[in-house]
Amino acid sequence: MVKAVFLDFYGTVVHEDGEIIKKITKIIMESGHVDDGNKIGAFWWNEFQTMYMNAYGEAFETQRELEYKSLVKTLSEFKSTANPAELSEMMFAHWVKPPIFDESKEFFESCHVPIYIVSNIDTDDIISALDYHELKPAGVFTSEDAKSYKPRKELFQLALQSAGLKGNEVVHIGDSLSGDVKGASALGINAIWLNRSYKEVPDGVTAIGNLLEAYDLGIEI
């Protein structure tokens, strides 16, 4: 019996920061020594991912810290004169007031079991975004709370323990195959991939195109 839904937030309930990243990349390209924005994006992402995967336990750093550090390294790599603090603020402004997907509020209103947000973004940013859209989940669990990022197990374990639930009593919905599906499945949580772009679905993965399609799976939530 499903007793709760764990829900990723950015890319699942609200839009990711892809458009802001494009704007920042353009600024770096125009203010630096590079003629291919793809090179900037690839370098920045690799720097962030390396920091991100090593940020847990005593070595944990928040998303804001990691984004800033990886951005500074990216500006240096491409000899950009742009101000990292100003570029970071563009991202952070998005995080606290992100556009919401059309069906998200309806999903919150129609779900019959408690919804818990389980997200890699910093706690204050999540709370600000929830307040901005007047969404009221039963609880919020973040990487900052767990000192660990998905797909590592600590965040999911914290959410289960704090909510008093077992893995088989929860459905987790998220837009990341690695972070959400792999991470949740490793703890016996029934994971659903929110595949808004309708990419090819790997074998053994349950996928939906929007949140409301979760009701079509025959799961009572």
C-alpha positions as semicolon CSV with decimal commas, in nm:
position;residue;x (nm);y (nm);z (nm)
1;M;0,000;0,000;0,000
2;V;0,134;0,339;-0,099
3;K;0,132;0,576;0,198
4;A;0,319;0,872;0,049
5;V;0,472;1,027;-0,259
6;F;0,829;1,152;-0,260
7;L;0,861;1,422;-0,523
8;D;1,169;1,575;-0,677
9;F;1,128;1,949;-0,732
10;Y;1,334;2,119;-1,004
11;G;1,259;1,960;-1,339
12;T;0,965;1,777;-1,183
13;V;0,735;2,032;-1,016
14;V;0,902;2,347;-1,151
15;H;1,130;2,420;-1,443
16;E;1,505;2,362;-1,430
17;D;1,743;2,654;-1,481
18;G;1,832;2,562;-1,840
19;E;1,730;2,897;-1,988
20;I;1,929;3,088;-1,727
21;I;2,231;2,868;-1,794
22;K;2,206;2,956;-2,165
23;K;2,205;3,328;-2,081
24;I;2,504;3,293;-1,850
25;T;2,691;3,087;-2,108
26;K;2,632;3,359;-2,367
27;I;2,768;3,624;-2,129
28;I;3,080;3,415;-2,065
29;M;3,131;3,363;-2,438
30;E;3,096;3,734;-2,515
31;S;3,325;3,839;-2,230
32;G;3,588;3,566;-2,270
33;H;3,813;3,393;-2,518
34;V;3,593;3,122;-2,668
35;D;3,370;3,099;-2,972
36;D;3,169;2,788;-2,882
37;G;2,914;2,800;-2,605
38;N;2,902;2,419;-2,595
39;K;3,261;2,415;-2,469
40;I;3,162;2,644;-2,184
41;G;2,862;2,435;-2,089
42;A;3,058;2,110;-2,100
43;F;3,344;2,244;-1,889
44;W;3,112;2,405;-1,633
45;W;2,900;2,091;-1,602
46;N;3,203;1,865;-1,559
47;E;3,348;2,091;-1,291
48;F;3,018;2,104;-1,106
49;Q;2,962;1,727;-1,132
50;T;3,308;1,650;-0,996
51;M;3,253;1,876;-0,695
52;Y;2,898;1,752;-0,649
53;M;2,986;1,382;-0,643
54;N;3,251;1,443;-0,376
55;A;3,033;1,664;-0,156
56;Y;2,900;1,446;0,124
57;G;2,948;1,401;0,494
58;E;3,216;1,631;0,634
59;A;3,304;1,739;0,280
60;F;2,949;1,850;0,202
61;E;2,894;2,188;0,040
62;T;2,564;2,347;-0,060
63;Q;2,443;2,384;-0,417
64;R;2,506;2,757;-0,397
65;E;2,865;2,699;-0,290
66;L;2,926;2,438;-0,559
67;E;2,764;2,643;-0,834
68;Y;2,972;2,948;-0,742
69;K;3,301;2,758;-0,724
70;S;3,241;2,579;-1,053
71;L;3,140;2,908;-1,216
72;V;3,458;3,081;-1,096
73;K;3,668;2,801;-1,245
74;T;3,474;2,826;-1,571
75;L;3,530;3,202;-1,596
76;S;3,900;3,149;-1,534
77;E;3,923;2,869;-1,791
78;F;3,778;3,086;-2,065
79;K;3,938;3,411;-1,947
80;S;3,601;3,579;-1,901
81;T;3,582;3,921;-1,736
82;A;3,224;3,860;-1,618
83;N;3,144;3,900;-1,248
84;P;3,080;3,554;-1,092
85;A;2,865;3,700;-0,813
86;E;2,635;3,869;-1,064
87;L;2,606;3,554;-1,275
88;S;2,536;3,342;-0,969
89;E;2,257;3,575;-0,864
90;M;2,089;3,510;-1,199
91;M;2,072;3,140;-1,113
92;F;1,966;3,193;-0,755
93;A;1,689;3,431;-0,862
94;H;1,552;3,149;-1,077
95;W;1,574;2,894;-0,796
96;V;1,357;3,094;-0,557
97;K;1,095;3,192;-0,820
98;P;1,100;2,919;-1,084
99;P;0,821;2,882;-1,343
100;I;0,589;2,597;-1,250
101;F;0,473;2,318;-1,481
102;D;0,107;2,343;-1,581
103;E;-0,019;2,034;-1,398
104;S;0,185;2,058;-1,078
105;K;-0,070;2,237;-0,862
106;E;-0,345;2,002;-0,976
107;F;-0,128;1,707;-0,878
108;F;-0,076;1,850;-0,531
109;E;-0,449;1,912;-0,493
110;S;-0,562;1,571;-0,622
111;C;-0,308;1,341;-0,456
112;H;-0,473;1,141;-0,176
113;V;-0,155;1,059;0,015
114;P;0,099;1,298;0,168
115;I;0,354;1,452;-0,068
116;Y;0,709;1,503;0,053
117;I;0,964;1,705;-0,144
118;V;1,301;1,529;-0,176
119;S;1,546;1,760;-0,351
120;N;1,914;1,828;-0,408
121;I;1,866;2,206;-0,397
122;D;1,936;2,402;-0,077
123;T;1,665;2,419;0,188
124;D;1,605;2,796;0,188
125;D;1,569;2,803;-0,190
126;I;1,316;2,519;-0,188
127;I;1,112;2,683;0,087
128;S;1,112;3,014;-0,101
129;A;0,997;2,845;-0,422
130;L;0,723;2,652;-0,243
131;D;0,598;2,969;-0,076
132;Y;0,611;3,154;-0,408
133;H;0,380;2,896;-0,567
134;E;0,175;2,840;-0,251
135;L;0,249;2,468;-0,245
136;K;0,218;2,292;0,088
137;P;0,384;1,949;0,100
138;A;0,372;1,733;0,412
139;G;0,747;1,777;0,449
140;V;1,065;1,889;0,276
141;F;1,393;1,698;0,277
142;T;1,700;1,838;0,105
143;S;2,060;1,747;0,039
144;E;2,152;2,020;0,285
145;D;1,964;1,829;0,557
146;A;2,125;1,496;0,467
147;K;2,471;1,638;0,387
148;S;2,456;1,427;0,073
149;Y;2,318;1,444;-0,282
150;K;2,106;1,202;-0,481
151;P;2,169;0,935;-0,604
152;R;2,351;0,859;-0,278
153;K;2,126;0,686;-0,027
154;E;2,148;0,932;0,264
155;L;1,881;1,176;0,143
156;F;1,630;0,901;0,072
157;Q;1,708;0,736;0,405
158;L;1,653;1,065;0,588
159;A;1,318;1,114;0,414
160;L;1,200;0,761;0,496
161;Q;1,311;0,777;0,859
162;S;1,171;1,125;0,920
163;A;0,835;1,039;0,761
164;G;0,820;0,703;0,941
165;L;0,790;0,508;0,617
166;K;0,940;0,200;0,454
167;G;1,067;0,195;0,098
168;N;0,781;-0,022;-0,029
169;E;0,529;0,227;0,110
170;V;0,652;0,513;-0,106
171;V;0,643;0,617;-0,472
172;H;0,920;0,854;-0,578
173;I;0,874;1,067;-0,891
174;G;1,160;1,260;-1,047
175;D;1,306;1,370;-1,378
176;S;1,656;1,224;-1,334
177;L;1,726;0,863;-1,426
178;S;2,045;0,859;-1,223
179;G;1,951;1,076;-0,927
180;D;1,585;0,988;-0,884
181;V;1,522;0,647;-1,038
182;K;1,854;0,484;-0,953
183;G;1,880;0,647;-0,613
184;A;1,527;0,564;-0,498
185;S;1,525;0,212;-0,643
186;A;1,839;0,123;-0,450
187;L;1,636;0,156;-0,129
188;G;1,338;-0,042;-0,252
189;I;1,133;0,267;-0,334
190;N;0,903;0,238;-0,636
191;A;1,054;0,497;-0,869
192;I;0,879;0,667;-1,161
193;W;1,076;0,860;-1,421
194;L;0,915;1,189;-1,522
195;N;1,017;1,192;-1,888
196;R;0,880;1,525;-2,011
197;S;1,091;1,515;-2,326
198;Y;0,966;1,166;-2,416
199;K;1,314;1,022;-2,453
200;E;1,366;0,651;-2,504
201;V;1,275;0,465;-2,187
202;P;1,529;0,208;-2,063
203;D;1,410;-0,146;-1,993
204;G;1,265;-0,188;-1,648
205;V;1,193;0,183;-1,597
206;T;0,840;0,312;-1,543
207;A;0,796;0,649;-1,714
208;I;0,531;0,921;-1,739
209;G;0,516;1,239;-1,946
210;N;0,362;1,462;-1,677
211;L;0,270;1,426;-1,312
212;L;-0,097;1,353;-1,369
213;E;-0,009;1,047;-1,576
214;A;0,100;0,882;-1,251
215;Y;-0,269;0,817;-1,185
216;D;-0,292;0,612;-1,506
217;L;-0,043;0,358;-1,374
218;G;-0,297;0,199;-1,142
219;I;-0,111;0,310;-0,830
220;E;-0,343;0,443;-0,563
221;I;-0,200;0,778;-0,465
